[in-house]
Short mmCIF file of C-alpha atoms and ligand atoms in Angstrom, two decimals:
data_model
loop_
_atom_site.label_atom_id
_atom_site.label_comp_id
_atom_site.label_asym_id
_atom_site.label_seq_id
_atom_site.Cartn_x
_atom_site.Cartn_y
_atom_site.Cartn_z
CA UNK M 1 0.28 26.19 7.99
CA UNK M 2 -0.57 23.18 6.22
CA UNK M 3 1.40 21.32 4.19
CA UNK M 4 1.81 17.60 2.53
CA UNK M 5 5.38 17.00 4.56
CA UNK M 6 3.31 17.93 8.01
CA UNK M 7 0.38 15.84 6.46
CA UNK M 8 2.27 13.05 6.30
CA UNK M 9 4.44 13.51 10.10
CA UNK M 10 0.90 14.01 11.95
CA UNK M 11 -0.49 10.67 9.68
CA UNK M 12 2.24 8.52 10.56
CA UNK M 13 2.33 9.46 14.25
CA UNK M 14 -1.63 8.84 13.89
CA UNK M 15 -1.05 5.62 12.54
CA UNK M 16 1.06 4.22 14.77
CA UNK M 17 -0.91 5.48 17.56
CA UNK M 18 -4.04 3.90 16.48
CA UNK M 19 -2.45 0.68 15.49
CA UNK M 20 -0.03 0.39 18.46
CA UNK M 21 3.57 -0.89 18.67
CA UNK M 22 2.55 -4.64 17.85
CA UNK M 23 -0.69 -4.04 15.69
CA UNK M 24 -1.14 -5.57 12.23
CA UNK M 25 -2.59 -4.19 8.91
CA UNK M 26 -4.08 -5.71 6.02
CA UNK M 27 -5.15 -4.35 2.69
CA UNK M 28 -6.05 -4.69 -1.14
CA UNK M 29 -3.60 -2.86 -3.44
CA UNK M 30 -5.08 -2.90 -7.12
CA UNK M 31 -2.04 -0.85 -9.13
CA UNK M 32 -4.29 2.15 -9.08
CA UNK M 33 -3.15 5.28 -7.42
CA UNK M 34 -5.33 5.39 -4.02
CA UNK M 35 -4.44 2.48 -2.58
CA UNK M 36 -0.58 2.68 -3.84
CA UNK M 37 -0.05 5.86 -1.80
CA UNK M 38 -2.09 4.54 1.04
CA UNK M 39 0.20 1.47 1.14
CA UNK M 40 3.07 3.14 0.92
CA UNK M 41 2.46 5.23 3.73
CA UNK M 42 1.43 2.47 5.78
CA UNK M 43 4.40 0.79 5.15
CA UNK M 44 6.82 4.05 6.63
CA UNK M 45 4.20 3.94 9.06
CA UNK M 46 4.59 0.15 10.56
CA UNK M 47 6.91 -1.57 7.97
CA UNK M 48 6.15 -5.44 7.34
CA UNK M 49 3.23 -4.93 9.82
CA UNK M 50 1.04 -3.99 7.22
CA UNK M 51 0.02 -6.94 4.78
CA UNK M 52 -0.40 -5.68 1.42
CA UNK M 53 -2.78 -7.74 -0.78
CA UNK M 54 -3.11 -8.02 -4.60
CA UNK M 55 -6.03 -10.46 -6.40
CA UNK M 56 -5.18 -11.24 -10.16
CA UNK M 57 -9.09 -11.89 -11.02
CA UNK M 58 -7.36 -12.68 -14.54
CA UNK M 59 -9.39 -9.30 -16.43
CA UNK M 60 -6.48 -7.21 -15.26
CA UNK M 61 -4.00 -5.07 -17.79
CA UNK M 62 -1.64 -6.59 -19.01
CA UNK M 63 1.65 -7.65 -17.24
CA UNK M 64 -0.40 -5.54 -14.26
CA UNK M 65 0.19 -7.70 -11.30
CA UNK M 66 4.17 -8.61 -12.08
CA UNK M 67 4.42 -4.68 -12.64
CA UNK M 68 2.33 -4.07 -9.53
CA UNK M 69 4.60 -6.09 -7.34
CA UNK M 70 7.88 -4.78 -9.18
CA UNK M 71 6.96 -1.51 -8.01
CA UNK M 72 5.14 -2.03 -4.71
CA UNK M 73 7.19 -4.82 -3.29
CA UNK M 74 10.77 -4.59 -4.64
CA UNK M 75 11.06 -0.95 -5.27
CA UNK M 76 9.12 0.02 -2.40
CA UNK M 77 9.55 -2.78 0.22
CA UNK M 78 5.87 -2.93 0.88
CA UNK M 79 5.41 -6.38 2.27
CA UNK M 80 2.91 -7.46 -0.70
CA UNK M 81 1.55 -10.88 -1.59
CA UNK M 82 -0.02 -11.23 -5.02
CA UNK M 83 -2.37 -13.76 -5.55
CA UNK M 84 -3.11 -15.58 -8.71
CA UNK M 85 -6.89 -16.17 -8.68
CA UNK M 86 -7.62 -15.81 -12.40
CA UNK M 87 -8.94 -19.23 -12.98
CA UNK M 88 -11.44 -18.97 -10.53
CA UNK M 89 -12.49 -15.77 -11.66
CA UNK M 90 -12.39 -17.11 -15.46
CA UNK M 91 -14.02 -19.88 -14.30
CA UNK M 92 -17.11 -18.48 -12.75
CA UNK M 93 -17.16 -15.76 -16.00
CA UNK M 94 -17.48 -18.76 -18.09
CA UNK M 95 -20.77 -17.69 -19.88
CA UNK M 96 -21.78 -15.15 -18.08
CA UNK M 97 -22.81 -11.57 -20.81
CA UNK M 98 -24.89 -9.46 -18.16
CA UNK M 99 -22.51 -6.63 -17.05
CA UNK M 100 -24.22 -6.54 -13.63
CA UNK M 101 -23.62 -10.56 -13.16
CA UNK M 102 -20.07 -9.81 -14.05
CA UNK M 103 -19.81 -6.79 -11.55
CA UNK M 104 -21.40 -9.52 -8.87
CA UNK M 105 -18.91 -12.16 -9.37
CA UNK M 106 -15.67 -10.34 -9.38
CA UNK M 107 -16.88 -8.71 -6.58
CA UNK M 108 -17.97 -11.21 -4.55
CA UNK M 109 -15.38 -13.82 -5.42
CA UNK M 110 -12.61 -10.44 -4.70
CA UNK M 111 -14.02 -10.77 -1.25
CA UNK M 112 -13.69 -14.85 -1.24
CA UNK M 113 -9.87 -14.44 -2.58
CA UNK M 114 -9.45 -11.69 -0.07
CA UNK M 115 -10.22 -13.00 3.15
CA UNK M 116 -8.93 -16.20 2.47
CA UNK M 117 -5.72 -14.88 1.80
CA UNK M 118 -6.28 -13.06 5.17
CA UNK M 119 -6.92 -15.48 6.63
CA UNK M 120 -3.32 -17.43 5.76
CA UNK M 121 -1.51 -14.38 6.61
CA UNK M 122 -2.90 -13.86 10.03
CA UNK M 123 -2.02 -17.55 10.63
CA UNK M 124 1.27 -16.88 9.61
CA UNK M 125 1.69 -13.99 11.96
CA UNK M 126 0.30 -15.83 14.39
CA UNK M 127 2.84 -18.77 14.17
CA UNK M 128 5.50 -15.72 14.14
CA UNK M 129 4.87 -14.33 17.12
CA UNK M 130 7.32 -12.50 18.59
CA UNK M 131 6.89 -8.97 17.45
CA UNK M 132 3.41 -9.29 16.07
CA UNK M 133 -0.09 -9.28 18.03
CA UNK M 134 -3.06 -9.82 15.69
CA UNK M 135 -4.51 -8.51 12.22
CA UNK M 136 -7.14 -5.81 13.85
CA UNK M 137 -6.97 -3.53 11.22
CA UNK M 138 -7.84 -3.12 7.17
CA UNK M 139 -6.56 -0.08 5.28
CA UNK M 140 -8.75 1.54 3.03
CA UNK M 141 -7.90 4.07 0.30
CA UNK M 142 -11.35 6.01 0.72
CA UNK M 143 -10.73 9.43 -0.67
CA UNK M 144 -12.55 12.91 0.66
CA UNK M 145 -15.29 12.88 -2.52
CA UNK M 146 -15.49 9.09 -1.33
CA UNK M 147 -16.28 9.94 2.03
CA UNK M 148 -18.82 12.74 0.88
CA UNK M 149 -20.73 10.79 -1.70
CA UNK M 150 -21.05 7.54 0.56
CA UNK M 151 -22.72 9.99 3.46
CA UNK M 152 -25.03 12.46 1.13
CA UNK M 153 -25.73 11.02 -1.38
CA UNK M 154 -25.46 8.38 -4.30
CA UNK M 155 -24.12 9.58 -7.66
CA UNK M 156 -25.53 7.90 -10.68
CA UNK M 157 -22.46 5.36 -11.58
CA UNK M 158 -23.33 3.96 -7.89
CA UNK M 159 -26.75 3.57 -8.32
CA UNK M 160 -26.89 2.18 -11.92
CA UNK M 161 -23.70 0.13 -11.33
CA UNK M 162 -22.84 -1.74 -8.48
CA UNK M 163 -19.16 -0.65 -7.50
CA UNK M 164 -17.86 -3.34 -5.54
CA UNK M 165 -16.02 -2.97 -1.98
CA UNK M 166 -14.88 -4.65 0.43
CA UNK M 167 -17.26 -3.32 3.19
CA UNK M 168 -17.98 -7.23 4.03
CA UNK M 169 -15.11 -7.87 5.39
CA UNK M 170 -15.71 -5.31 8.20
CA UNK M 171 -18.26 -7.72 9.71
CA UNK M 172 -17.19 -11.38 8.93
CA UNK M 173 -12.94 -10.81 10.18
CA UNK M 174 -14.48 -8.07 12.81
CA UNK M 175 -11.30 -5.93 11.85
CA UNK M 176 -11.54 -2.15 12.15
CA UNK M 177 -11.00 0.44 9.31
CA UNK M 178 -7.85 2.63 8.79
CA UNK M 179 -8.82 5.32 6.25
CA UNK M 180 -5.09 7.41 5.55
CA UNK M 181 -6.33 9.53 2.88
CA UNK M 182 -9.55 10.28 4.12
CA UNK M 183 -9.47 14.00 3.80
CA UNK M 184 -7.46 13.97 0.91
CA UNK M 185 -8.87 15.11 -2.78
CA UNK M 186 -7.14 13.45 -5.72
CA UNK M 187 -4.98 15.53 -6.79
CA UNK M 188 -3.65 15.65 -2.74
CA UNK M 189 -2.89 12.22 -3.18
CA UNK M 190 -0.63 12.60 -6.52
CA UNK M 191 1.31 15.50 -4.41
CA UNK M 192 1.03 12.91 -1.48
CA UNK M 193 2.47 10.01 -3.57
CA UNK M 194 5.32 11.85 -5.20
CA UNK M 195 6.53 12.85 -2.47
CA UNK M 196 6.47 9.17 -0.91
CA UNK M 197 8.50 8.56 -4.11
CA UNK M 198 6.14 6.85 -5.90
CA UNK M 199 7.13 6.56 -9.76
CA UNK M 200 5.56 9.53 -11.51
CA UNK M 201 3.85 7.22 -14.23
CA UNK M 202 1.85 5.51 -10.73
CA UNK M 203 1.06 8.99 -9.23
CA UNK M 204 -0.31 9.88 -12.78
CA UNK M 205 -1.98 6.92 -13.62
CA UNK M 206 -5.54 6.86 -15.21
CA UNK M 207 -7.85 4.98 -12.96
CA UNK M 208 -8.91 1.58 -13.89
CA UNK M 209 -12.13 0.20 -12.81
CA UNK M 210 -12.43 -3.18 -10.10
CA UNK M 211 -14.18 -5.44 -12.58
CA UNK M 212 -11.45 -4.67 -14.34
CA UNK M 213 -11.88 -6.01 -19.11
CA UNK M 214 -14.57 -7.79 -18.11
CA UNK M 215 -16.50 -4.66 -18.15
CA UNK M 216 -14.87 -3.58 -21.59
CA UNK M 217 -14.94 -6.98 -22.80
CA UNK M 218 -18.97 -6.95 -24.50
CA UNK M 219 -20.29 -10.93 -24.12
CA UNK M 220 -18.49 -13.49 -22.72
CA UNK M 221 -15.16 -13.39 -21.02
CA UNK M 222 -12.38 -16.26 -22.13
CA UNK M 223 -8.88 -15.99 -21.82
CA UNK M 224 -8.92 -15.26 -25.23
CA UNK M 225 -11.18 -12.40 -25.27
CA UNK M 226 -9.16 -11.11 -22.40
CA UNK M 227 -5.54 -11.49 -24.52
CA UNK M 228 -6.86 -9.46 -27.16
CA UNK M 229 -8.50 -7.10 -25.04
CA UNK M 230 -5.26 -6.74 -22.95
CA UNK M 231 -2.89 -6.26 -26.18
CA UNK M 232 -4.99 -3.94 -27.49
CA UNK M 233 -5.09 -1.76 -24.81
CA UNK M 234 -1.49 -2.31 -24.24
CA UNK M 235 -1.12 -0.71 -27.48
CA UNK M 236 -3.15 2.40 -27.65
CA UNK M 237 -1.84 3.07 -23.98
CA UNK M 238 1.66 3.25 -25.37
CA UNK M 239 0.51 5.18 -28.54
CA UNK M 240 -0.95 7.68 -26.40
CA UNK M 241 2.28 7.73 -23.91
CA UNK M 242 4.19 8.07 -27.33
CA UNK M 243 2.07 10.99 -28.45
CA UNK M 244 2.79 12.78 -25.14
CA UNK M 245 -1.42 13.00 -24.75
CA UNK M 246 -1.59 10.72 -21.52
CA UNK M 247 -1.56 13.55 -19.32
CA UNK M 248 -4.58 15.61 -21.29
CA UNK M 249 -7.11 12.37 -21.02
CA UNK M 250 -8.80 11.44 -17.81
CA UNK M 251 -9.04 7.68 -19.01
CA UNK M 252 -9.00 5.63 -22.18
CA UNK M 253 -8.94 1.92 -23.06
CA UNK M 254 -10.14 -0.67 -25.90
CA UNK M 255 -13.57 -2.01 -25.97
CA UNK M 256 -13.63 -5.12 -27.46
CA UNK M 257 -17.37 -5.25 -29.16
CA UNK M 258 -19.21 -8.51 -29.76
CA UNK M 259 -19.63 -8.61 -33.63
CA UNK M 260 -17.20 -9.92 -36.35
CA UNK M 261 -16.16 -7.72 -39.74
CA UNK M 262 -15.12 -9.18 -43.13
CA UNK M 263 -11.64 -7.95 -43.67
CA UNK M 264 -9.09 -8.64 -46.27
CA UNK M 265 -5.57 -9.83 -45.25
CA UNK M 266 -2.91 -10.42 -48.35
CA UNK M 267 -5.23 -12.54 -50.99
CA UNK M 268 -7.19 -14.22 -47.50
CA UNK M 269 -10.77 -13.12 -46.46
CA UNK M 270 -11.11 -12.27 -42.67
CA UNK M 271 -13.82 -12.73 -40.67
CA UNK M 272 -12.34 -11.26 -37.60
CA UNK M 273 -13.16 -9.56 -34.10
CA UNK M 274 -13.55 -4.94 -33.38
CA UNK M 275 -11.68 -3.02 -31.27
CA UNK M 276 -13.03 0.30 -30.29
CA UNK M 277 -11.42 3.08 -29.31
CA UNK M 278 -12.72 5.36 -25.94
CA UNK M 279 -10.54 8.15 -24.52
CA UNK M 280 -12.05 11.00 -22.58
CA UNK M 281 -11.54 14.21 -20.79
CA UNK M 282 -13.79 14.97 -17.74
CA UNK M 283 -13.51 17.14 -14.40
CA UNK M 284 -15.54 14.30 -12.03
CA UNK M 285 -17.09 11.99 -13.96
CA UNK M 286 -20.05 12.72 -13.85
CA UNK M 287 -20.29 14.12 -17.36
CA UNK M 288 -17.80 13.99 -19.80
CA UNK M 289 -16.28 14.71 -23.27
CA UNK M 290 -14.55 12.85 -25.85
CA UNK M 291 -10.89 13.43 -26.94
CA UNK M 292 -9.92 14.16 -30.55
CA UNK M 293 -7.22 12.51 -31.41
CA UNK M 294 -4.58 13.98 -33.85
CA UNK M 295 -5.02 12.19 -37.16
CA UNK M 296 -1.64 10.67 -37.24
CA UNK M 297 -1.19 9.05 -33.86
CA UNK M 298 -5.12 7.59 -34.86
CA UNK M 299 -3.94 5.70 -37.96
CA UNK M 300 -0.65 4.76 -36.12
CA UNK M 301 -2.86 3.23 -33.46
CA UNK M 302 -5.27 1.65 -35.88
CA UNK M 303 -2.18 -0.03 -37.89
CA UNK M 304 -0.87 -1.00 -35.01
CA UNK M 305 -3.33 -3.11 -33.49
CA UNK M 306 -4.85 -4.64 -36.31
CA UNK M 307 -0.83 -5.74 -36.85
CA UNK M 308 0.35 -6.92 -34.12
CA UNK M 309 -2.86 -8.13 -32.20
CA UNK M 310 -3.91 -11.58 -33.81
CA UNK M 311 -8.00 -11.78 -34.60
CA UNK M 312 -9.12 -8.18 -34.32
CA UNK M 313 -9.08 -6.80 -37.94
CA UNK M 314 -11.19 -3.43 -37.47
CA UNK M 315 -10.79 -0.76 -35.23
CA UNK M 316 -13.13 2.15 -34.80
CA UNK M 317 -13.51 5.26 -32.49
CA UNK M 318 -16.11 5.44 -29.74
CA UNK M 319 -17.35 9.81 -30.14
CA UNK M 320 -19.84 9.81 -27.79
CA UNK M 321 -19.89 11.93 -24.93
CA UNK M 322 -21.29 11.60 -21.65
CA UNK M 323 -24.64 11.87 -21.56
CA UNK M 324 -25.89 10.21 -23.33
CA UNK M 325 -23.03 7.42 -23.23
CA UNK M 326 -21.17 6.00 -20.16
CA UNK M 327 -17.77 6.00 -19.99
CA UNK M 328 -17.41 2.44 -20.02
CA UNK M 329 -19.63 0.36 -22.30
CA UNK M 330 -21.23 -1.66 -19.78
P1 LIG J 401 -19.29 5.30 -16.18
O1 LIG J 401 -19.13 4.17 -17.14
O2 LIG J 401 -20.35 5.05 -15.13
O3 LIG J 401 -17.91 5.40 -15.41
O4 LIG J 401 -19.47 6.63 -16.87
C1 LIG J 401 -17.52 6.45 -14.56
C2 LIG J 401 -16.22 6.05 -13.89
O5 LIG J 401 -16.45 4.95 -13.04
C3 LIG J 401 -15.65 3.86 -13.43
N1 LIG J 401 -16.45 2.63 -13.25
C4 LIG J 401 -16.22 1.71 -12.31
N2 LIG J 401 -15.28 1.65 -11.34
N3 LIG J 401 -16.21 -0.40 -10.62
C5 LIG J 401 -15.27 0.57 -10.51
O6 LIG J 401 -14.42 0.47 -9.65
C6 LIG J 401 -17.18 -0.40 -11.55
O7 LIG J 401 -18.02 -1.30 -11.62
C7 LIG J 401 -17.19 0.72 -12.44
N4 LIG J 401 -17.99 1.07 -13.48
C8 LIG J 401 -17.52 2.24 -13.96
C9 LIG J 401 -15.30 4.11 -14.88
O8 LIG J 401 -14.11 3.42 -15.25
C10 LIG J 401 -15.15 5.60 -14.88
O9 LIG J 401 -13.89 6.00 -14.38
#
């Protein structure tokens, strides 16, 4: 019969077949879940042949891409290189509100960072030589429900936001797509990724989206906006960890809204930024339903990050479900 050990025997086996004894890898690892597991089966599939690449666009969690290559790279051993791009991502953000421009440019300049980076590694290997023919191949963590939407039909978040991809490379490096988890459903890739020893707090992860705060940032995206954005989240992340609710959402973060409140702070006036709370429970995404916090764990939250994260002094609760809302704000 079928089972997740034989899955992964026949996918190595397939992997190295396909890729052959001195064939080279490359692909984008984001922290999320998918393309984790896909790495780290790549890597027990061809070991330091496959070039694992991370892009700090600079609207990513916080600590993400140290914790990222902590995990990946020295826990791991996938041969990762993280690049810091954030300045170039910052810097074409630079007063830019539309959420769809802000989709475009991270994805678009993702592709820039991307392939240039590929580019310097397959030099690299080149220069090497020795074991290593050339980079023919990028990995993809494409999921069954991927594979199925892409061919039938598209679902509403795909039409009405641009998800961005990295389908371009495809044509401009003319490398080939490797596709591991292609008939896998999600929760086959949790059972998948535990048992490649990934750290259950990975495997459990909620996902995060590619354009990363900039989508849950509302106006413009500085590096300030993205601090308190980041420390905010950081907070009602570990609030809800705390609470032991993580595992009953299916994704929640901060929005940081574009208005100011008066607030009062010892004898000082404030005139200060809003964080808003979203957490919600859904099956697919398509719909979903907003999660009721306990009372307690709301006002530790609330304390917390009007406390401890300089210039927000509100926060307030986002109890709309989808439709009519979005998930995300933008
Ligand atoms: P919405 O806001 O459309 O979100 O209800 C549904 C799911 O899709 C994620 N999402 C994105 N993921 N790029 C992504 O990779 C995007 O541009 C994007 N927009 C929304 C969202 O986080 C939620 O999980």
């Amino acid at each position: 019969g079928w089972t997740m050990e034989s899955f992964i025997d026949k996918e190595i086996e397939r992997i190295r077949t396909l890729v052959g004894p001195k064939g080279q890898v490359i692909g984008a690892v984001s922290g999320g879940v998918d393309s984790s597991v896909a790495a780290k089966l790549m890597h027990e599939a061809i070991g330091d042949r496959f070039h694992a690449i991370m892009v700090d666009n600079g609207v990513l969690r916080l600590n993400e891409a140290q914790q990222v290559h902590k995990m990946l790279c020295e826990d791991l051993g996938v041969n990762l290189t993280v690049v810091d791009a954030s300045d170039l991502f910052l810097g074409k953000l630079k007063g830019v509100t539309d959420p769809e421009q802000k989709r475009k440019i991270i994805g678009n300049t993702f592709i820039e960072v991307f392939e240039e980076k590929a580019t310097e590694i397959e030099q690299q290997v080149k220069e090497a030589g020795g074991d290593y023919g050339e980079i023919e191949w990028l990995l993809q963590g494409t999921l069954y429900p991927d594979v199925i939407e892409s061919i039938s039909f598209k679902g509403p978040s795909a039409t009405i936001k641009t998800h961005h991809n990295v389908g371009g490379l495809l044509d401009d490096m003319k490398l080939k797509l490797i596709e591991p988890l292609r008939e896998l459903f999600k929760d086959e890739v949790r059972a998948l990724g535990r048992l490649l020893k990934i750290p259950e707090h990975l495997v459990g992860r909620h996902p995060f989206p590619g354009p990363g705060l900039a989508i849950r940032i509302l106006g413009e995206v500085t590096r300030e906006q993205v601090r308190i954005a980041q420390q905010a989240d950081y907070i009602f992340i570990d609030e809800i960890r705390k609470a032991g609710l993580y595992d009953q959402i299916s994704q929640a973060f901060c929005a940081l809204l574009p208005v100011r409140a008066v607030g009062v702070q010892g004898d000082r006036r404030t005139y200060e930024q809003v964080i808003c709370l979203r957490a919600v429970k859904t099956e697919d995404f398509m719909t979903a339903d907003w999660f009721d916090f306990p009372p307690a764990v709301l006002r530790k939250m609330s304390n917390r990050i009007t406390n401890e994260v300089q210039g927000v002094n509100r926060v307030v609760m986002d109890i709309t479900s989808k439709p009519p809302g979005t998930v995300e704000w933008l």
